[in-house]
Coordinates of C-alpha atoms and ligand atoms in Angstrom, one line a residue:
M28 CA -147.6 -154.7 110.8
K29 CA -146.9 -158.4 111.0
T30 CA -143.4 -159.6 111.7
L31 CA -142.7 -163.1 110.3
R32 CA -140.9 -165.5 112.5
S33 CA -138.5 -168.3 111.9
Y34 CA -139.1 -171.7 113.5
V35 CA -135.8 -173.3 114.4
G36 CA -134.8 -175.8 117.1
G37 CA -138.5 -176.3 117.9
Q38 CA -138.9 -172.6 118.8
W39 CA -140.4 -169.6 117.1
R40 CA -137.9 -166.8 116.8
E41 CA -138.7 -163.2 116.0
A42 CA -135.8 -161.0 114.8
R43 CA -135.2 -157.5 116.1
A44 CA -133.3 -156.1 113.1
G45 CA -132.4 -156.5 109.5
F46 CA -136.0 -156.5 108.2
A47 CA -137.0 -156.8 104.6
P48 CA -140.5 -155.6 103.7
L49 CA -143.3 -157.7 102.1
H50 CA -145.8 -155.8 100.0
D51 CA -149.3 -156.1 98.7
P52 CA -148.5 -156.0 95.0
C53 CA -151.8 -154.4 94.1
T54 CA -151.4 -151.4 96.4
E55 CA -147.7 -151.4 97.2
E56 CA -148.6 -151.2 100.9
V57 CA -146.0 -152.8 103.2
I58 CA -147.9 -155.7 104.9
A59 CA -145.2 -157.5 106.8
Q60 CA -141.5 -157.7 107.5
A61 CA -139.1 -160.6 107.7
S62 CA -135.6 -161.2 109.0
S63 CA -133.6 -164.1 110.3
D64 CA -131.3 -161.9 112.4
G65 CA -130.2 -163.7 115.5
V66 CA -130.9 -167.2 114.2
D67 CA -128.2 -169.6 115.2
F68 CA -127.9 -171.6 112.0
G69 CA -125.5 -174.1 113.4
A70 CA -127.9 -175.0 116.2
A71 CA -130.8 -175.1 113.8
L72 CA -128.9 -177.6 111.6
E73 CA -127.8 -179.7 114.6
H74 CA -131.4 -179.9 115.9
A75 CA -132.7 -181.1 112.5
R76 CA -129.8 -183.7 112.1
E77 CA -129.8 -185.0 115.7
V78 CA -133.5 -184.8 116.7
G79 CA -135.6 -184.7 113.5
G80 CA -133.5 -187.2 111.4
P81 CA -133.5 -190.1 113.9
A82 CA -137.2 -189.7 114.6
L83 CA -138.1 -189.8 110.9
R84 CA -135.7 -192.7 110.2
A85 CA -137.3 -194.7 113.0
L86 CA -140.6 -194.6 111.1
T87 CA -141.5 -196.8 108.2
F88 CA -142.5 -195.4 104.8
A89 CA -146.1 -196.2 105.6
E90 CA -145.8 -194.3 108.9
R91 CA -144.1 -191.3 107.2
G92 CA -146.9 -191.5 104.6
E93 CA -149.4 -191.1 107.4
L94 CA -147.6 -187.9 108.5
L95 CA -147.8 -186.5 105.0
L96 CA -151.5 -187.3 104.7
A97 CA -152.1 -185.6 108.1
A98 CA -150.0 -182.6 106.9
S99 CA -152.0 -182.4 103.7
K100 CA -155.3 -182.5 105.6
A101 CA -154.2 -179.8 108.1
L102 CA -153.2 -177.4 105.3
H103 CA -156.4 -178.2 103.3
A104 CA -158.5 -177.4 106.4
C105 CA -157.0 -173.9 106.4
R106 CA -157.4 -173.5 102.6
D107 CA -159.6 -170.4 102.7
E108 CA -157.4 -168.6 105.1
L109 CA -154.3 -169.4 103.1
I110 CA -156.0 -168.3 99.9
E111 CA -156.7 -164.9 101.5
L112 CA -153.1 -164.5 102.5
S113 CA -152.0 -165.5 99.0
L114 CA -154.3 -162.8 97.5
R115 CA -152.8 -160.2 99.8
N116 CA -149.1 -161.1 99.5
S117 CA -148.9 -162.4 95.9
G118 CA -151.8 -160.4 94.4
T119 CA -152.9 -163.6 92.6
T120 CA -156.4 -164.3 91.6
R121 CA -158.3 -166.7 93.7
K122 CA -157.9 -169.3 91.0
D123 CA -154.1 -168.9 90.9
A124 CA -153.9 -169.0 94.7
K125 CA -155.8 -172.3 94.7
F126 CA -153.4 -173.6 92.0
D127 CA -150.6 -173.1 94.5
L128 CA -152.4 -174.4 97.6
D129 CA -154.0 -177.4 95.9
G130 CA -150.7 -178.2 94.3
A131 CA -149.2 -178.3 97.9
T132 CA -151.8 -180.5 99.5
G133 CA -152.2 -182.7 96.4
T134 CA -148.5 -183.4 96.3
L135 CA -148.3 -184.2 100.0
S136 CA -151.2 -186.5 99.6
F137 CA -149.7 -188.2 96.5
Y138 CA -146.5 -189.0 98.4
A139 CA -148.6 -190.1 101.4
Y140 CA -150.1 -192.8 99.2
L141 CA -146.7 -193.7 97.8
G142 CA -145.6 -194.2 101.4
K143 CA -148.4 -196.6 102.0
E144 CA -147.4 -198.5 98.9
L145 CA -143.8 -198.7 100.0
G146 CA -145.1 -200.2 103.2
D147 CA -143.3 -201.3 106.4
R148 CA -139.7 -200.6 105.2
R149 CA -137.3 -198.0 106.5
Y150 CA -135.1 -198.1 103.4
L151 CA -135.6 -199.2 99.8
V152 CA -134.2 -202.1 97.8
D153 CA -132.9 -200.9 94.5
G154 CA -133.4 -203.3 91.6
E155 CA -132.6 -207.0 91.5
G156 CA -129.8 -208.7 93.3
V157 CA -127.0 -210.2 91.2
A158 CA -124.6 -213.1 91.5
L159 CA -121.1 -211.8 91.8
G160 CA -119.0 -214.9 92.1
R161 CA -118.8 -218.2 90.3
S162 CA -122.0 -219.2 91.9
A163 CA -124.9 -217.2 93.5
R164 CA -123.4 -217.6 97.0
F165 CA -121.5 -214.4 96.6
Y166 CA -124.2 -211.9 95.9
G167 CA -124.7 -208.2 95.3
Q168 CA -127.7 -205.9 95.9
H169 CA -128.2 -202.1 96.0
L170 CA -130.0 -200.5 98.8
L171 CA -131.3 -196.9 99.1
L172 CA -130.7 -195.5 102.6
P173 CA -131.9 -192.2 104.0
L174 CA -129.2 -189.5 104.4
T175 CA -128.5 -189.0 108.1
G176 CA -128.3 -185.2 107.8
A177 CA -130.9 -182.5 107.0
A178 CA -132.4 -181.2 103.8
V179 CA -132.2 -177.4 103.2
H180 CA -134.7 -176.1 100.8
I181 CA -134.6 -172.6 99.2
N182 CA -137.7 -171.7 97.2
A183 CA -138.7 -169.1 94.6
F184 CA -141.4 -166.5 95.3
N185 CA -144.0 -167.8 92.9
F186 CA -145.2 -170.9 94.7
P187 CA -145.0 -170.2 98.4
A188 CA -147.1 -173.2 99.4
W189 CA -146.4 -175.8 96.6
G190 CA -142.7 -175.0 96.5
F191 CA -142.3 -175.8 100.2
A192 CA -144.6 -178.8 100.2
E193 CA -143.4 -180.6 97.1
K194 CA -139.8 -180.6 98.4
A195 CA -140.8 -181.4 102.0
A196 CA -143.0 -184.3 100.9
C197 CA -140.1 -186.1 99.2
A198 CA -137.6 -185.4 102.0
W199 CA -139.9 -186.5 104.8
L200 CA -141.0 -189.6 103.0
A201 CA -137.4 -190.5 102.5
G202 CA -136.8 -190.0 106.2
V203 CA -134.9 -186.7 106.1
P204 CA -135.8 -183.5 108.2
V205 CA -136.4 -180.2 106.4
I206 CA -135.2 -176.7 106.9
T207 CA -137.2 -174.6 104.5
K208 CA -136.6 -171.0 103.4
P209 CA -139.2 -169.3 101.2
A210 CA -138.4 -166.3 99.1
T211 CA -138.8 -163.3 101.4
S212 CA -141.2 -161.3 99.2
T213 CA -144.1 -163.9 99.5
A214 CA -143.1 -165.7 102.7
L215 CA -146.5 -164.8 104.4
V216 CA -148.2 -168.0 103.0
T217 CA -145.2 -170.3 103.8
E218 CA -144.9 -169.0 107.3
R219 CA -148.6 -169.7 107.9
C220 CA -148.3 -173.2 106.4
I221 CA -145.5 -174.0 108.9
E222 CA -147.5 -172.5 111.8
I223 CA -150.4 -174.7 110.9
L224 CA -148.2 -177.8 110.8
V225 CA -146.5 -176.9 114.1
E226 CA -149.8 -176.1 115.8
A227 CA -151.2 -179.4 114.7
K228 CA -148.2 -181.2 116.3
L229 CA -148.2 -183.7 113.4
L230 CA -144.5 -184.1 112.8
P231 CA -141.8 -185.4 115.1
A232 CA -139.7 -182.7 116.8
G233 CA -136.9 -181.5 114.5
A234 CA -138.5 -182.7 111.3
L235 CA -139.4 -179.1 110.2
A236 CA -137.7 -175.8 110.5
L237 CA -138.4 -172.4 108.8
I238 CA -136.1 -169.6 108.1
V239 CA -137.6 -166.3 107.0
G240 CA -135.0 -163.9 105.5
S241 CA -131.4 -164.7 104.9
T242 CA -129.9 -168.1 105.3
G243 CA -126.8 -166.6 106.9
D244 CA -124.0 -169.1 107.1
L245 CA -126.3 -172.2 106.9
L246 CA -125.2 -173.3 103.4
S247 CA -121.5 -173.2 104.4
R248 CA -122.3 -175.5 107.3
L249 CA -123.8 -178.3 105.2
G250 CA -122.0 -181.6 105.2
P251 CA -121.8 -184.9 103.3
Q252 CA -125.1 -186.3 104.7
D253 CA -127.1 -183.1 104.0
A254 CA -129.0 -182.3 100.8
F255 CA -129.6 -178.9 99.3
G256 CA -132.6 -178.2 97.1
F257 CA -132.8 -174.9 95.3
T258 CA -135.5 -173.3 93.2
G259 CA -135.0 -169.8 91.7
S260 CA -133.2 -167.9 89.1
A261 CA -130.2 -169.3 87.2
D262 CA -128.1 -166.4 88.5
T263 CA -128.7 -167.2 92.1
A264 CA -128.3 -170.9 91.4
L265 CA -124.9 -170.3 89.8
R266 CA -123.8 -168.4 92.9
L267 CA -125.0 -171.0 95.4
R268 CA -124.2 -174.3 93.6
G269 CA -120.5 -173.3 93.5
L270 CA -120.1 -172.5 97.2
P271 CA -116.8 -174.0 98.2
N272 CA -118.3 -175.9 101.1
L273 CA -120.9 -177.7 98.9
L274 CA -118.2 -178.7 96.5
A275 CA -115.6 -179.7 99.1
K276 CA -118.1 -181.9 101.1
S277 CA -119.9 -183.3 98.0
V278 CA -123.2 -182.1 99.4
R279 CA -126.1 -183.3 97.3
V280 CA -127.5 -180.3 95.4
N281 CA -130.6 -180.2 93.2
I282 CA -131.2 -177.0 91.2
E283 CA -134.5 -176.0 89.6
A284 CA -133.9 -172.8 87.7
D285 CA -135.0 -170.7 84.7
S286 CA -136.6 -172.1 81.6
L287 CA -137.5 -170.7 78.2
N288 CA -140.3 -173.3 77.7
A289 CA -141.6 -173.8 74.2
A290 CA -144.9 -174.7 72.6
V291 CA -144.8 -176.1 69.1
L292 CA -147.8 -176.3 66.8
G293 CA -147.4 -179.3 64.5
P294 CA -147.9 -178.9 60.7
D295 CA -150.8 -181.3 60.6
V296 CA -153.0 -179.3 63.0
S297 CA -155.7 -177.5 61.1
P298 CA -157.4 -174.2 62.2
G299 CA -160.5 -174.8 64.2
S300 CA -159.6 -178.4 65.1
E301 CA -159.7 -179.7 68.6
T302 CA -155.9 -179.9 68.8
C303 CA -155.6 -176.3 67.5
N304 CA -158.1 -175.1 70.1
L305 CA -156.2 -176.9 72.8
F306 CA -153.0 -175.3 71.7
L307 CA -154.5 -171.8 71.7
R308 CA -156.2 -172.3 75.1
E309 CA -153.0 -173.6 76.7
V310 CA -150.7 -171.0 75.3
E311 CA -153.0 -168.3 76.6
R312 CA -153.3 -170.0 80.0
E313 CA -149.6 -170.6 80.3
M314 CA -148.9 -166.9 79.5
T315 CA -151.4 -165.5 82.0
Q316 CA -151.9 -168.0 84.8
K317 CA -150.1 -166.6 87.9
T318 CA -149.4 -163.6 85.6
G319 CA -146.9 -165.7 83.7
Q320 CA -144.8 -166.1 86.9
K321 CA -144.5 -169.9 86.5
C322 CA -141.2 -171.7 85.8
T323 CA -143.2 -173.9 83.4
A324 CA -144.9 -171.0 81.5
V325 CA -144.6 -170.9 77.7
R326 CA -142.1 -168.3 76.6
R327 CA -141.5 -169.3 72.9
V328 CA -144.3 -170.4 70.6
F329 CA -143.2 -172.1 67.3
I330 CA -145.6 -172.0 64.5
P331 CA -145.4 -173.3 60.9
K332 CA -144.5 -170.1 59.0
E333 CA -147.5 -170.0 56.8
R334 CA -149.8 -170.0 59.9
M335 CA -148.1 -167.1 61.7
D336 CA -150.7 -164.5 61.0
E337 CA -153.7 -166.7 61.7
V338 CA -152.3 -167.9 65.0
Q339 CA -151.2 -164.4 66.0
A340 CA -154.8 -163.2 65.4
A341 CA -156.3 -166.0 67.4
L342 CA -154.0 -165.5 70.4
I343 CA -154.5 -161.8 70.4
E344 CA -158.3 -162.3 70.5
R345 CA -157.9 -164.5 73.6
L346 CA -155.4 -162.2 75.3
S347 CA -157.6 -159.2 74.6
A348 CA -160.2 -160.8 76.9
V349 CA -157.8 -160.9 79.9
V350 CA -158.5 -158.2 82.5
T351 CA -155.4 -157.2 84.4
G352 CA -155.9 -155.6 87.8
N353 CA -156.6 -156.1 91.5
P354 CA -158.3 -159.5 91.9
A355 CA -160.5 -158.0 94.6
D356 CA -162.4 -156.7 91.6
S357 CA -164.6 -159.5 90.3
S358 CA -164.0 -158.7 86.7
V359 CA -160.2 -159.2 87.0
T360 CA -158.7 -162.4 85.5
M361 CA -155.0 -161.7 86.0
G362 CA -153.3 -160.1 88.9
P363 CA -150.0 -158.0 89.2
L364 CA -146.5 -159.2 89.2
A365 CA -145.3 -160.1 92.7
T366 CA -142.8 -157.3 93.4
A367 CA -141.6 -153.9 92.1
Q368 CA -138.3 -155.7 91.1
Q369 CA -140.2 -158.3 89.1
L370 CA -142.1 -155.5 87.3
A371 CA -138.8 -153.6 86.6
D372 CA -137.2 -156.8 85.3
G373 CA -140.3 -157.7 83.2
V374 CA -140.4 -154.3 81.5
A375 CA -136.6 -154.3 80.9
G376 CA -136.8 -157.9 79.7
I377 CA -139.5 -157.1 77.1
A378 CA -137.4 -154.2 75.9
R379 CA -134.6 -156.6 75.4
L380 CA -136.7 -159.1 73.5
A381 CA -138.0 -156.2 71.4
G382 CA -134.5 -155.9 70.0
D383 CA -135.1 -159.2 68.2
A384 CA -138.9 -159.2 67.8
R385 CA -141.8 -156.7 67.6
I386 CA -144.6 -156.3 70.1
V387 CA -147.9 -157.3 68.5
H388 CA -150.1 -157.2 71.6
G389 CA -149.7 -155.2 74.8
S390 CA -147.3 -152.3 75.5
G391 CA -144.6 -154.0 77.4
L392 CA -144.9 -151.3 80.0
R393 CA -146.5 -151.0 83.4
A394 CA -150.2 -150.4 83.2
D395 CA -152.8 -149.2 85.7
G396 CA -154.8 -152.2 87.0
V397 CA -158.6 -152.5 87.0
G398 CA -159.8 -152.0 90.5
A399 CA -156.5 -150.5 91.6
T400 CA -155.5 -146.9 92.5
P401 CA -154.0 -145.3 89.3
G402 CA -150.2 -145.3 89.5
R403 CA -150.1 -148.0 92.1
G404 CA -149.5 -151.7 91.8
Y405 CA -147.1 -153.9 89.8
F406 CA -149.3 -154.5 86.8
L407 CA -148.1 -155.7 83.4
A408 CA -150.8 -156.7 80.9
P409 CA -150.2 -159.7 78.6
T410 CA -147.6 -158.9 76.0
L411 CA -147.1 -160.9 72.8
L412 CA -144.1 -160.5 70.5
R413 CA -143.4 -161.8 67.1
A414 CA -140.2 -162.5 65.2
D415 CA -140.1 -163.4 61.6
D416 CA -136.8 -165.2 61.8
A417 CA -136.4 -167.7 64.6
E418 CA -132.7 -168.3 64.0
S419 CA -131.4 -164.8 64.6
T420 CA -133.4 -164.0 67.8
Q421 CA -130.8 -164.8 70.4
N422 CA -132.5 -162.8 73.2
V423 CA -135.7 -164.7 72.7
H424 CA -133.9 -168.0 73.2
S425 CA -131.8 -166.9 76.1
H426 CA -133.6 -164.2 78.2
E427 CA -136.4 -165.3 80.5
V428 CA -139.0 -162.6 81.1
F429 CA -140.8 -163.8 84.2
G430 CA -144.2 -162.4 83.4
P431 CA -147.2 -162.7 81.0
V432 CA -145.0 -162.6 77.9
A433 CA -144.3 -164.9 75.0
T434 CA -142.9 -164.6 71.5
L435 CA -144.2 -166.2 68.3
L436 CA -141.6 -167.7 66.1
P437 CA -141.9 -169.3 62.7
Y438 CA -140.4 -172.7 61.6
D439 CA -140.7 -174.8 58.5
G440 CA -142.9 -177.5 59.9
S441 CA -140.3 -180.1 60.2
A442 CA -139.9 -181.9 63.6
A443 CA -136.1 -181.8 63.4
V444 CA -136.0 -178.0 62.9
A445 CA -138.6 -177.5 65.7
A446 CA -136.5 -179.6 68.0
R447 CA -133.3 -177.7 67.1
L448 CA -134.9 -174.4 67.7
C449 CA -136.4 -175.5 71.0
A450 CA -132.9 -176.6 72.0
R451 CA -131.5 -173.0 71.4
A452 CA -132.7 -172.3 75.0
E453 CA -130.2 -174.9 76.2
G454 CA -132.6 -176.8 78.3
T455 CA -136.3 -176.5 79.3
L456 CA -138.5 -177.7 82.1
V457 CA -141.3 -178.5 79.6
T458 CA -141.7 -178.4 75.9
S459 CA -145.2 -178.9 74.6
V460 CA -146.0 -180.1 71.1
Y461 CA -149.5 -180.1 69.6
S462 CA -150.0 -182.7 66.9
D463 CA -152.1 -185.7 66.0
D464 CA -149.4 -187.1 63.8
D465 CA -147.7 -189.9 65.8
S466 CA -144.7 -190.1 63.6
W467 CA -144.1 -186.4 63.6
A468 CA -144.4 -186.4 67.4
A469 CA -142.0 -189.3 67.7
S470 CA -139.4 -187.6 65.6
F471 CA -139.7 -184.5 67.7
V472 CA -139.4 -186.5 70.9
V473 CA -136.2 -188.3 69.7
D474 CA -134.5 -185.0 68.7
G475 CA -136.0 -182.7 71.3
G476 CA -136.3 -185.0 74.3
P477 CA -132.8 -184.7 75.6
W478 CA -133.3 -180.9 75.9
A479 CA -136.4 -181.0 77.9
G480 CA -137.3 -182.3 81.4
R481 CA -140.8 -183.1 80.2
I482 CA -142.5 -183.3 76.8
Y483 CA -146.2 -182.6 76.8
L484 CA -147.9 -184.2 73.8
G485 CA -151.1 -182.2 73.2
S486 CA -153.5 -184.0 70.8
E487 CA -157.1 -184.5 70.1
K488 CA -157.2 -187.8 72.0
M489 CA -156.1 -186.3 75.3
A490 CA -157.6 -182.8 74.9
E491 CA -160.6 -183.5 77.1
Q492 CA -158.4 -184.6 80.1
A493 CA -155.5 -182.3 79.5
L494 CA -154.4 -180.5 82.7
G495 CA -152.1 -178.1 80.8
S496 CA -148.4 -178.2 80.1
G497 CA -147.6 -176.0 83.1
V498 CA -148.8 -178.3 85.8
A499 CA -146.0 -180.1 87.6
L500 CA -147.6 -183.4 88.5
P501 CA -146.1 -185.4 91.3
Q502 CA -146.2 -188.5 89.1
S503 CA -143.9 -186.9 86.5
L504 CA -140.4 -185.6 86.6
H505 CA -140.1 -181.8 87.3
G506 CA -136.7 -180.4 86.3
G507 CA -134.8 -179.8 83.2
P508 CA -131.3 -180.0 81.7
G509 CA -128.9 -177.1 81.2
R510 CA -130.2 -173.7 82.0
A511 CA -133.2 -175.2 83.7
G512 CA -130.8 -176.3 86.4
G513 CA -130.1 -179.9 85.6
G514 CA -132.2 -181.0 88.5
E515 CA -134.8 -183.7 89.0
E516 CA -137.8 -183.4 91.5
L517 CA -141.0 -185.3 91.9
G518 CA -141.5 -188.2 89.3
G519 CA -143.1 -190.5 91.9
K520 CA -140.4 -192.6 93.7
H521 CA -137.6 -190.7 91.7
G522 CA -138.4 -187.7 93.9
L523 CA -136.9 -189.4 96.9
S524 CA -133.5 -189.9 95.2
L525 CA -132.0 -186.7 96.4
Y526 CA -132.5 -187.9 100.0
L527 CA -131.6 -191.6 99.6
R528 CA -128.0 -192.8 99.3
R529 CA -127.4 -195.8 97.1
V530 CA -125.1 -198.4 98.8
A531 CA -123.9 -201.5 97.1
L532 CA -124.0 -204.6 99.4
Q533 CA -121.7 -207.5 98.6
G534 CA -121.9 -210.7 100.7
S535 CA -123.4 -214.1 101.1
R536 CA -126.7 -214.5 99.3
A537 CA -128.4 -215.4 102.6
M538 CA -127.2 -212.3 104.4
V539 CA -127.7 -209.8 101.5
G540 CA -131.1 -211.5 100.8
K541 CA -132.2 -210.9 104.4
L542 CA -131.3 -207.2 104.3
A543 CA -133.1 -206.8 101.0
D544 CA -136.1 -208.7 102.2
Ligands
NAP629 P1 -134.2 -165.8 93.1 O1 -134.1 -164.3 93.2 O2 -133.1 -166.5 92.5 O3 -134.5 -166.3 94.6 C1 -134.8 -167.6 94.8 C2 -134.5 -167.9 96.3 O4 -133.2 -167.8 96.5 C3 -135.2 -167.0 97.2 O5 -135.7 -167.7 98.3 C4 -134.1 -166.0 97.7 O6 -134.3 -165.5 98.9 C5 -133.0 -167.0 97.7 N1 -131.6 -166.4 97.6 C6 -131.2 -165.4 96.9 N2 -129.9 -165.2 97.1 C7 -129.5 -166.1 98.0 C8 -128.3 -166.3 98.7 N3 -127.2 -165.6 98.4 N4 -128.2 -167.3 99.6 C9 -129.4 -168.0 99.9 N5 -130.6 -167.8 99.3 C10 -130.6 -166.9 98.4 O7 -135.5 -166.2 92.3 P2 -137.0 -165.7 92.5 O8 -137.1 -164.3 91.9 O9 -137.5 -166.0 93.8 O10 -137.8 -166.7 91.5 C11 -138.0 -166.5 90.1 C12 -137.1 -167.4 89.3 O11 -137.2 -168.7 89.8 C13 -137.4 -167.4 87.9 O12 -136.2 -167.3 87.1 C14 -138.0 -168.8 87.7 O13 -137.8 -169.3 86.4 C15 -137.4 -169.6 88.7 N6 -138.2 -170.7 89.1 C16 -137.9 -172.0 88.7 C17 -138.7 -173.1 89.1 C18 -138.3 -174.5 88.7 O14 -138.9 -175.4 89.2 N7 -137.3 -174.7 87.8 C19 -139.8 -172.8 89.9 C20 -140.1 -171.6 90.2 C21 -139.3 -170.5 89.8 P3 -134.8 -164.0 99.1 O15 -136.1 -163.9 98.6 O16 -134.8 -163.8 100.6 O17 -133.8 -163.1 98.4

């Protein structure tokens, strides 16, 4: 059995005790084990701060961009091998594994090109300078300087490659070294990604460290020049964001957490239209891609009340075509949940939703998977629920079931009511609305926008090029208010903000101007 290793202080370290198992979710076989027992977290942090940080800060944005491009290419060169690991450890279909891996290399490559655009600078100039005195001789200008500490990244199990890479791309481009910790259950892919980058010797010493297993006392060692990026459940986020040390030292923290994302069908969209087909296609995909284990997956589907039966029937027809099982079988289109715990939580979560809504497709229980040994594997077929009163369904608005599960909810067709109902989840990563009526969409955006990190406007005009509401593109902000964590990642240059400190310069125009040149 493989034992995963941490990479700290420029060395690979294999633990001797404290192991947690990693499973093949199709067979439940233990395929690897991971532990960070024996890692000196203080030394790991010092190495990143003292060796990796100065080396990265000595490079220009363009040079850091070259590192990112090389990293993207190195991972892409091992794509097939990484896909195989992903199939084994996450049980995903090949298509879902590619989604994770191509997301990783695509985001690294996007930030590589941004580095090229930012050019031969080591820090950024923020906005325009401004006269501060009676004349322009006394002058002010903001600069954005890289933090001199390290970035600690903790990621969720569902994107073992993309989760690591999207955070690392932003930190490295800003000039900050990375200590990354994947979720233990799917760490096989992340560990191999780090191995590939280390073997390729692309990054300066100290720019990258990996912790498999627990982070020990690492978080309590973070200081004012470090940053902490977390992706995972709201419960874990709540525990970690309040660590006394993070509060006392004003450590920069970014949280990406749960989200009860919504899809809203506009009242103008007629059955059979291109926009209606886009809506149905995307709701089905968002429910089933990666077995619904996506932070951006659609959980609540709002439909004009007179259309409930027709939309329900159309979605059930699509969901009925999904084949749940072991992706090794070529007929399978959706894999298992990642872990036994995820399956138990999924089943319990559906039972909770069923207190407010009724199941109209699927059983909400574990099923045997096609191509899998009966009784084995963490399989849950797509499950659609329906509630006939969207107002009184508190669980549907507050409980995230992290699987192929969504609930249909009626509304009266008004944008204001749809926005208010979407807001019942107290913050989403993405809300998608499907309408060809510009003024209806504009009303929704004004009322619903403050409650969403991203609003995806599905319409006939973009249908042909639509990538899907669940894709976190590096050009656009990823993160959401309230229960979604309140964080901001990606979004082009905004993605560097966590790692750059804004400093206001005040001085002579000549001196300030030179620094901002
Ligand atoms: P999780 O149980 O909260 O774990 C997330 C990460 O936190 C894992 O790496 C876990 O490590 C680590 N962790 C747990 N307790 C910790 C502690 N006391 N100290 C340090 N690290 C700790 O979440 P998950 O089950 O992996 O992921 C599913 C959740 O993530 C869902 O709720 C989903 O909505 C959310 N998610 C959000 C986004 C987003 O961008 N907003 C993206 C993906 C997923 P171990 O595995 O070693 O326990």
